[in-house]
Short mmCIF file of N, CA, C and O in Angstrom, two decimals:
data_model
loop_
_atom_site.label_atom_id
_atom_site.label_comp_id
_atom_site.label_asym_id
_atom_site.label_seq_id
_atom_site.Cartn_x
_atom_site.Cartn_y
_atom_site.Cartn_z
N MET S 1 -72.89 -73.50 -18.94
CA MET S 1 -72.49 -74.42 -17.86
C MET S 1 -71.16 -75.05 -18.21
O MET S 1 -70.93 -75.51 -19.36
N SER S 2 -70.21 -75.05 -17.35
CA SER S 2 -68.89 -75.60 -17.54
C SER S 2 -68.97 -77.17 -17.75
O SER S 2 -69.78 -77.84 -17.19
N GLU S 3 -68.07 -77.72 -18.53
CA GLU S 3 -67.93 -79.16 -18.78
C GLU S 3 -66.63 -79.60 -18.12
O GLU S 3 -66.05 -80.57 -18.66
N VAL S 4 -66.28 -79.17 -16.96
CA VAL S 4 -65.06 -79.63 -16.21
C VAL S 4 -65.30 -81.07 -15.81
O VAL S 4 -66.37 -81.31 -15.27
N GLN S 5 -64.36 -81.90 -16.03
CA GLN S 5 -64.42 -83.25 -15.53
C GLN S 5 -63.28 -83.42 -14.48
O GLN S 5 -62.16 -83.02 -14.75
N MET S 6 -63.57 -84.05 -13.35
CA MET S 6 -62.56 -84.37 -12.45
C MET S 6 -62.55 -85.86 -12.11
O MET S 6 -63.57 -86.43 -12.04
N PHE S 7 -61.33 -86.46 -12.00
CA PHE S 7 -61.29 -87.89 -11.69
C PHE S 7 -60.02 -88.12 -10.91
O PHE S 7 -59.05 -87.48 -11.06
N PRO S 8 -60.03 -89.17 -10.07
CA PRO S 8 -58.91 -89.55 -9.29
C PRO S 8 -57.75 -90.11 -10.17
O PRO S 8 -58.03 -90.72 -11.18
N SER S 9 -56.56 -89.77 -9.74
CA SER S 9 -55.44 -90.19 -10.43
C SER S 9 -54.38 -90.85 -9.40
O SER S 9 -54.11 -90.21 -8.39
N ILE S 10 -53.96 -92.05 -9.66
CA ILE S 10 -53.08 -92.73 -8.76
C ILE S 10 -51.75 -92.93 -9.40
O ILE S 10 -51.57 -93.49 -10.51
N ARG S 11 -50.69 -92.53 -8.71
CA ARG S 11 -49.28 -92.67 -9.21
C ARG S 11 -48.71 -93.87 -8.41
O ARG S 11 -48.73 -93.87 -7.10
N PHE S 12 -48.08 -94.84 -9.13
CA PHE S 12 -47.47 -95.96 -8.47
C PHE S 12 -45.97 -95.95 -8.62
O PHE S 12 -45.44 -95.28 -9.62
N ASN S 13 -45.24 -96.60 -7.77
CA ASN S 13 -43.85 -96.91 -8.01
C ASN S 13 -43.72 -98.44 -8.00
O ASN S 13 -44.72 -99.18 -7.81
N ASP S 14 -42.57 -98.95 -8.24
CA ASP S 14 -42.31 -100.34 -8.28
C ASP S 14 -43.18 -101.07 -9.34
O ASP S 14 -43.48 -102.23 -9.16
N GLN S 15 -43.48 -100.39 -10.32
CA GLN S 15 -44.24 -101.02 -11.56
C GLN S 15 -45.47 -101.65 -11.09
O GLN S 15 -45.74 -102.77 -11.60
N LYS S 16 -46.29 -101.11 -10.23
CA LYS S 16 -47.52 -101.72 -9.75
C LYS S 16 -48.76 -101.24 -10.38
O LYS S 16 -49.85 -101.71 -10.16
N CYS S 17 -48.65 -100.29 -11.39
CA CYS S 17 -49.86 -99.70 -11.96
C CYS S 17 -50.69 -100.74 -12.70
O CYS S 17 -51.91 -100.83 -12.51
N ARG S 18 -50.05 -101.53 -13.56
CA ARG S 18 -50.84 -102.58 -14.37
C ARG S 18 -51.66 -103.48 -13.43
O ARG S 18 -52.76 -103.75 -13.57
N GLU S 19 -50.87 -103.99 -12.45
CA GLU S 19 -51.50 -104.94 -11.51
C GLU S 19 -52.66 -104.26 -10.75
O GLU S 19 -53.77 -104.85 -10.59
N ALA S 20 -52.54 -103.08 -10.23
CA ALA S 20 -53.53 -102.36 -9.47
C ALA S 20 -54.75 -102.04 -10.35
O ALA S 20 -55.86 -102.30 -9.97
N MET S 21 -54.52 -101.54 -11.55
CA MET S 21 -55.61 -101.14 -12.46
C MET S 21 -56.39 -102.36 -12.89
O MET S 21 -57.61 -102.36 -13.04
N GLU S 22 -55.67 -103.53 -13.16
CA GLU S 22 -56.42 -104.73 -13.50
C GLU S 22 -57.27 -105.24 -12.33
O GLU S 22 -58.33 -105.68 -12.52
N PHE S 23 -56.74 -105.09 -11.08
CA PHE S 23 -57.48 -105.40 -9.86
C PHE S 23 -58.77 -104.49 -9.83
O PHE S 23 -59.84 -104.97 -9.61
N TYR S 24 -58.62 -103.20 -10.12
CA TYR S 24 -59.88 -102.34 -10.04
C TYR S 24 -60.85 -102.66 -11.13
O TYR S 24 -62.01 -102.60 -10.90
N LYS S 25 -60.35 -103.10 -12.33
CA LYS S 25 -61.21 -103.49 -13.35
C LYS S 25 -62.01 -104.77 -12.89
O LYS S 25 -63.18 -104.87 -13.18
N ASP S 26 -61.29 -105.76 -12.28
CA ASP S 26 -61.97 -106.92 -11.78
C ASP S 26 -63.05 -106.59 -10.72
O ASP S 26 -64.09 -107.22 -10.71
N CYS S 27 -62.77 -105.61 -9.95
CA CYS S 27 -63.75 -105.22 -8.87
C CYS S 27 -64.91 -104.43 -9.46
O CYS S 27 -66.09 -104.70 -9.05
N PHE S 28 -64.63 -103.48 -10.35
CA PHE S 28 -65.68 -102.52 -10.74
C PHE S 28 -66.13 -102.67 -12.21
O PHE S 28 -67.13 -102.07 -12.64
N GLY S 29 -65.43 -103.49 -12.97
CA GLY S 29 -65.76 -103.59 -14.43
C GLY S 29 -65.31 -102.46 -15.17
O GLY S 29 -64.55 -101.60 -14.66
N GLY S 30 -65.73 -102.31 -16.47
CA GLY S 30 -65.38 -101.19 -17.27
C GLY S 30 -64.32 -101.52 -18.34
O GLY S 30 -63.99 -102.68 -18.49
N GLU S 31 -63.90 -100.48 -19.01
CA GLU S 31 -62.93 -100.62 -20.14
C GLU S 31 -61.61 -100.02 -19.63
O GLU S 31 -61.53 -98.87 -19.12
N LEU S 32 -60.61 -100.89 -19.72
CA LEU S 32 -59.25 -100.53 -19.31
C LEU S 32 -58.26 -100.36 -20.43
O LEU S 32 -58.18 -101.26 -21.29
N GLN S 33 -57.57 -99.24 -20.46
CA GLN S 33 -56.58 -99.05 -21.44
C GLN S 33 -55.29 -98.57 -20.89
O GLN S 33 -55.22 -97.91 -19.87
N PHE S 34 -54.12 -99.00 -21.53
CA PHE S 34 -52.80 -98.75 -21.02
C PHE S 34 -51.97 -98.09 -22.21
O PHE S 34 -52.13 -98.49 -23.35
N MET S 35 -51.13 -97.12 -21.82
CA MET S 35 -50.15 -96.63 -22.75
C MET S 35 -48.81 -96.84 -21.99
O MET S 35 -48.55 -96.29 -20.88
N THR S 36 -47.82 -97.60 -22.58
CA THR S 36 -46.49 -97.73 -21.98
C THR S 36 -45.62 -96.64 -22.44
O THR S 36 -45.88 -95.91 -23.40
N VAL S 37 -44.53 -96.49 -21.72
CA VAL S 37 -43.53 -95.41 -22.07
C VAL S 37 -43.10 -95.73 -23.48
O VAL S 37 -42.90 -94.83 -24.29
N LYS S 38 -42.89 -97.04 -23.82
CA LYS S 38 -42.39 -97.36 -25.14
C LYS S 38 -43.41 -96.83 -26.30
O LYS S 38 -42.90 -96.42 -27.40
N ASP S 39 -44.63 -96.86 -26.02
CA ASP S 39 -45.64 -96.40 -26.99
C ASP S 39 -45.90 -94.87 -26.92
O ASP S 39 -46.82 -94.37 -27.65
N GLY S 40 -45.31 -94.17 -25.94
CA GLY S 40 -45.64 -92.78 -25.69
C GLY S 40 -44.74 -91.92 -26.50
O GLY S 40 -43.75 -92.30 -27.13
N PRO S 41 -44.98 -90.61 -26.45
CA PRO S 41 -44.30 -89.59 -27.23
C PRO S 41 -42.91 -89.34 -26.76
O PRO S 41 -42.10 -88.76 -27.53
N MET S 42 -42.47 -89.78 -25.58
CA MET S 42 -41.18 -89.49 -25.07
C MET S 42 -40.29 -90.74 -25.09
O MET S 42 -39.20 -90.73 -24.41
N ALA S 43 -40.65 -91.82 -25.78
CA ALA S 43 -39.91 -93.05 -25.72
C ALA S 43 -38.40 -92.91 -26.02
O ALA S 43 -37.58 -93.48 -25.34
N ALA S 44 -38.10 -92.05 -27.00
CA ALA S 44 -36.71 -91.87 -27.39
C ALA S 44 -35.85 -91.16 -26.33
O ALA S 44 -34.67 -91.32 -26.33
N GLU S 45 -36.53 -90.50 -25.43
CA GLU S 45 -35.86 -89.67 -24.36
C GLU S 45 -35.72 -90.49 -23.08
O GLU S 45 -35.13 -89.97 -22.13
N VAL S 46 -36.32 -91.69 -23.00
CA VAL S 46 -36.39 -92.44 -21.73
C VAL S 46 -35.46 -93.65 -21.91
O VAL S 46 -35.52 -94.29 -22.96
N PRO S 47 -34.72 -94.03 -20.86
CA PRO S 47 -33.92 -95.29 -20.97
C PRO S 47 -34.74 -96.47 -21.30
O PRO S 47 -35.89 -96.57 -20.84
N GLU S 48 -34.20 -97.36 -22.14
CA GLU S 48 -34.90 -98.45 -22.59
C GLU S 48 -35.45 -99.39 -21.47
O GLU S 48 -36.52 -99.98 -21.59
N GLU S 49 -34.77 -99.45 -20.36
CA GLU S 49 -35.29 -100.24 -19.25
C GLU S 49 -36.53 -99.69 -18.61
O GLU S 49 -37.24 -100.44 -17.85
N SER S 50 -36.94 -98.51 -18.96
CA SER S 50 -38.17 -97.89 -18.42
C SER S 50 -39.31 -98.05 -19.48
O SER S 50 -40.44 -97.61 -19.19
N HIS S 51 -39.01 -98.61 -20.60
CA HIS S 51 -40.15 -98.69 -21.68
C HIS S 51 -41.30 -99.52 -21.34
O HIS S 51 -42.40 -99.29 -21.85
N GLY S 52 -41.15 -100.39 -20.37
CA GLY S 52 -42.37 -101.24 -20.00
C GLY S 52 -43.19 -100.56 -18.93
O GLY S 52 -44.28 -101.07 -18.62
N LEU S 53 -42.82 -99.43 -18.39
CA LEU S 53 -43.62 -98.74 -17.40
C LEU S 53 -44.85 -98.22 -18.03
O LEU S 53 -44.93 -97.86 -19.20
N ILE S 54 -45.93 -98.12 -17.21
CA ILE S 54 -47.24 -97.57 -17.66
C ILE S 54 -47.12 -96.05 -17.59
O ILE S 54 -47.02 -95.45 -16.49
N MET S 55 -47.17 -95.36 -18.76
CA MET S 55 -47.13 -93.91 -18.78
C MET S 55 -48.50 -93.36 -18.34
O MET S 55 -48.62 -92.41 -17.64
N HIS S 56 -49.53 -94.10 -18.85
CA HIS S 56 -50.89 -93.60 -18.56
C HIS S 56 -51.85 -94.88 -18.70
O HIS S 56 -51.75 -95.61 -19.64
N SER S 57 -52.74 -94.95 -17.77
CA SER S 57 -53.90 -95.96 -17.88
C SER S 57 -55.15 -95.26 -17.51
O SER S 57 -55.21 -94.32 -16.76
N THR S 58 -56.18 -95.82 -18.12
CA THR S 58 -57.58 -95.27 -17.91
C THR S 58 -58.54 -96.38 -17.78
O THR S 58 -58.60 -97.27 -18.59
N LEU S 59 -59.33 -96.32 -16.68
CA LEU S 59 -60.38 -97.30 -16.44
C LEU S 59 -61.67 -96.50 -16.42
O LEU S 59 -61.86 -95.53 -15.67
N ARG S 60 -62.57 -96.77 -17.48
CA ARG S 60 -63.81 -96.04 -17.48
C ARG S 60 -65.05 -97.00 -17.34
O ARG S 60 -65.00 -98.14 -17.90
N ASN S 61 -66.05 -96.57 -16.55
CA ASN S 61 -67.21 -97.40 -16.42
C ASN S 61 -68.40 -96.51 -16.02
O ASN S 61 -68.30 -95.81 -14.97
N ASN S 62 -69.45 -96.50 -16.78
CA ASN S 62 -70.72 -95.82 -16.43
C ASN S 62 -70.51 -94.43 -15.92
O ASN S 62 -71.06 -93.98 -14.89
N GLY S 63 -69.78 -93.56 -16.66
CA GLY S 63 -69.58 -92.18 -16.36
C GLY S 63 -68.53 -91.82 -15.43
O GLY S 63 -68.29 -90.66 -15.11
N TRP S 64 -67.80 -92.77 -14.86
CA TRP S 64 -66.68 -92.40 -13.97
C TRP S 64 -65.40 -92.83 -14.62
O TRP S 64 -65.32 -93.79 -15.42
N THR S 65 -64.25 -92.23 -14.23
CA THR S 65 -62.98 -92.53 -14.77
C THR S 65 -61.94 -92.58 -13.61
O THR S 65 -61.96 -91.72 -12.73
N LEU S 66 -61.08 -93.60 -13.72
CA LEU S 66 -59.87 -93.66 -12.77
C LEU S 66 -58.66 -93.74 -13.66
O LEU S 66 -58.63 -94.47 -14.64
N VAL S 67 -57.64 -92.88 -13.43
CA VAL S 67 -56.40 -92.95 -14.19
C VAL S 67 -55.21 -93.37 -13.26
O VAL S 67 -55.28 -93.06 -12.04
N GLY S 68 -54.28 -94.02 -13.85
CA GLY S 68 -53.09 -94.41 -13.04
C GLY S 68 -51.74 -94.36 -13.94
O GLY S 68 -51.89 -94.32 -15.14
N SER S 69 -50.71 -94.33 -13.30
CA SER S 69 -49.38 -94.20 -13.94
C SER S 69 -48.27 -94.80 -13.07
O SER S 69 -48.35 -94.70 -11.88
N ASP S 70 -47.26 -95.34 -13.71
CA ASP S 70 -46.01 -95.70 -13.05
C ASP S 70 -44.96 -94.55 -12.94
O ASP S 70 -43.87 -94.75 -12.41
N MET S 71 -45.34 -93.42 -13.56
CA MET S 71 -44.41 -92.38 -13.75
C MET S 71 -44.30 -91.46 -12.52
O MET S 71 -44.69 -90.32 -12.53
N MET S 72 -43.63 -91.92 -11.56
CA MET S 72 -43.33 -91.08 -10.27
C MET S 72 -41.83 -90.61 -10.37
O MET S 72 -41.01 -91.41 -10.72
N ARG S 73 -41.68 -89.35 -10.13
CA ARG S 73 -40.31 -88.84 -10.16
C ARG S 73 -39.48 -89.35 -8.89
O ARG S 73 -38.29 -89.59 -8.98
N ASP S 74 -40.10 -89.43 -7.77
CA ASP S 74 -39.46 -89.86 -6.54
C ASP S 74 -40.30 -91.06 -5.96
O ASP S 74 -41.33 -91.36 -6.45
N ARG S 75 -39.77 -91.65 -4.93
CA ARG S 75 -40.45 -92.68 -4.32
C ARG S 75 -41.67 -92.25 -3.67
O ARG S 75 -41.84 -91.12 -3.13
N ALA S 76 -42.77 -92.93 -3.74
CA ALA S 76 -44.09 -92.60 -3.13
C ALA S 76 -43.96 -92.73 -1.66
O ALA S 76 -43.31 -93.63 -1.06
N THR S 77 -44.61 -91.81 -0.96
CA THR S 77 -44.73 -91.81 0.45
C THR S 77 -46.31 -91.96 0.73
O THR S 77 -47.06 -91.39 0.04
N ALA S 78 -46.60 -92.79 1.67
CA ALA S 78 -48.04 -93.07 2.00
C ALA S 78 -48.76 -91.70 2.06
O ALA S 78 -48.44 -90.80 2.75
N GLY S 79 -49.84 -91.65 1.13
CA GLY S 79 -50.69 -90.42 1.16
C GLY S 79 -50.42 -89.49 0.06
O GLY S 79 -51.18 -88.60 -0.21
N ASP S 80 -49.18 -89.58 -0.56
CA ASP S 80 -48.92 -88.58 -1.61
C ASP S 80 -49.05 -89.06 -3.07
O ASP S 80 -48.73 -88.36 -3.98
N GLN S 81 -49.54 -90.26 -3.20
CA GLN S 81 -49.61 -90.82 -4.60
C GLN S 81 -51.05 -90.73 -5.20
O GLN S 81 -51.23 -91.24 -6.29
N VAL S 82 -51.97 -90.09 -4.57
CA VAL S 82 -53.27 -89.89 -5.06
C VAL S 82 -53.55 -88.46 -5.33
O VAL S 82 -53.26 -87.59 -4.48
N GLY S 83 -54.05 -88.14 -6.52
CA GLY S 83 -54.38 -86.79 -6.86
C GLY S 83 -55.67 -86.66 -7.58
O GLY S 83 -56.35 -87.72 -7.75
N ILE S 84 -56.01 -85.53 -8.09
CA ILE S 84 -57.23 -85.37 -8.84
C ILE S 84 -56.80 -84.74 -10.18
O ILE S 84 -56.15 -83.72 -10.19
N MET S 85 -57.20 -85.30 -11.22
CA MET S 85 -56.93 -84.81 -12.62
C MET S 85 -58.20 -84.06 -13.01
O MET S 85 -59.30 -84.45 -12.77
N VAL S 86 -57.94 -82.83 -13.46
CA VAL S 86 -59.04 -81.94 -13.97
C VAL S 86 -58.92 -81.71 -15.45
O VAL S 86 -57.84 -81.33 -15.96
N ASP S 87 -59.99 -82.02 -16.16
CA ASP S 87 -60.01 -81.87 -17.63
C ASP S 87 -60.96 -80.78 -17.99
O ASP S 87 -62.19 -80.85 -17.60
N PHE S 88 -60.56 -79.76 -18.71
CA PHE S 88 -61.43 -78.68 -19.11
C PHE S 88 -61.77 -78.74 -20.58
O PHE S 88 -60.92 -79.27 -21.37
N LYS S 89 -62.86 -78.19 -20.93
CA LYS S 89 -63.31 -78.21 -22.39
C LYS S 89 -62.39 -77.30 -23.19
O LYS S 89 -62.07 -77.67 -24.34
N ASN S 90 -61.90 -76.25 -22.70
CA ASN S 90 -60.99 -75.32 -23.41
C ASN S 90 -60.19 -74.50 -22.46
O ASN S 90 -60.37 -74.53 -21.23
N GLU S 91 -59.28 -73.76 -23.00
CA GLU S 91 -58.33 -72.98 -22.16
C GLU S 91 -58.97 -71.92 -21.39
O GLU S 91 -58.66 -71.61 -20.23
N SER S 92 -59.99 -71.22 -21.96
CA SER S 92 -60.64 -70.16 -21.22
C SER S 92 -61.38 -70.65 -19.99
O SER S 92 -61.41 -70.05 -18.94
N GLU S 93 -61.99 -71.88 -20.03
CA GLU S 93 -62.57 -72.51 -18.81
C GLU S 93 -61.55 -72.75 -17.83
O GLU S 93 -61.74 -72.57 -16.58
N MET S 94 -60.37 -73.18 -18.20
CA MET S 94 -59.27 -73.55 -17.34
C MET S 94 -58.87 -72.24 -16.56
O MET S 94 -58.67 -72.25 -15.42
N ARG S 95 -58.71 -71.17 -17.30
CA ARG S 95 -58.28 -69.88 -16.69
C ARG S 95 -59.32 -69.29 -15.83
O ARG S 95 -59.10 -68.64 -14.78
#
């Protein structure tokens, strides 16, 4: 049996990820973690004014996960900032 996991992913602009994810934590509880651009692997390649952006956030509670990020390449348009992240156990499952 496959161990594929799927969870919603929300991309924000205007640096709203932290505020939104903290709101979801207040509503649903769980454990919330953030990784800023400054703490990420590409920090040296990103302008310093972007170091405070949320590269990746994860809210976990009772078997469900919600992820979010400030890392949008273009401005968000209503309806295009929500996706589904799919996590596979290994590459052969993915293929």
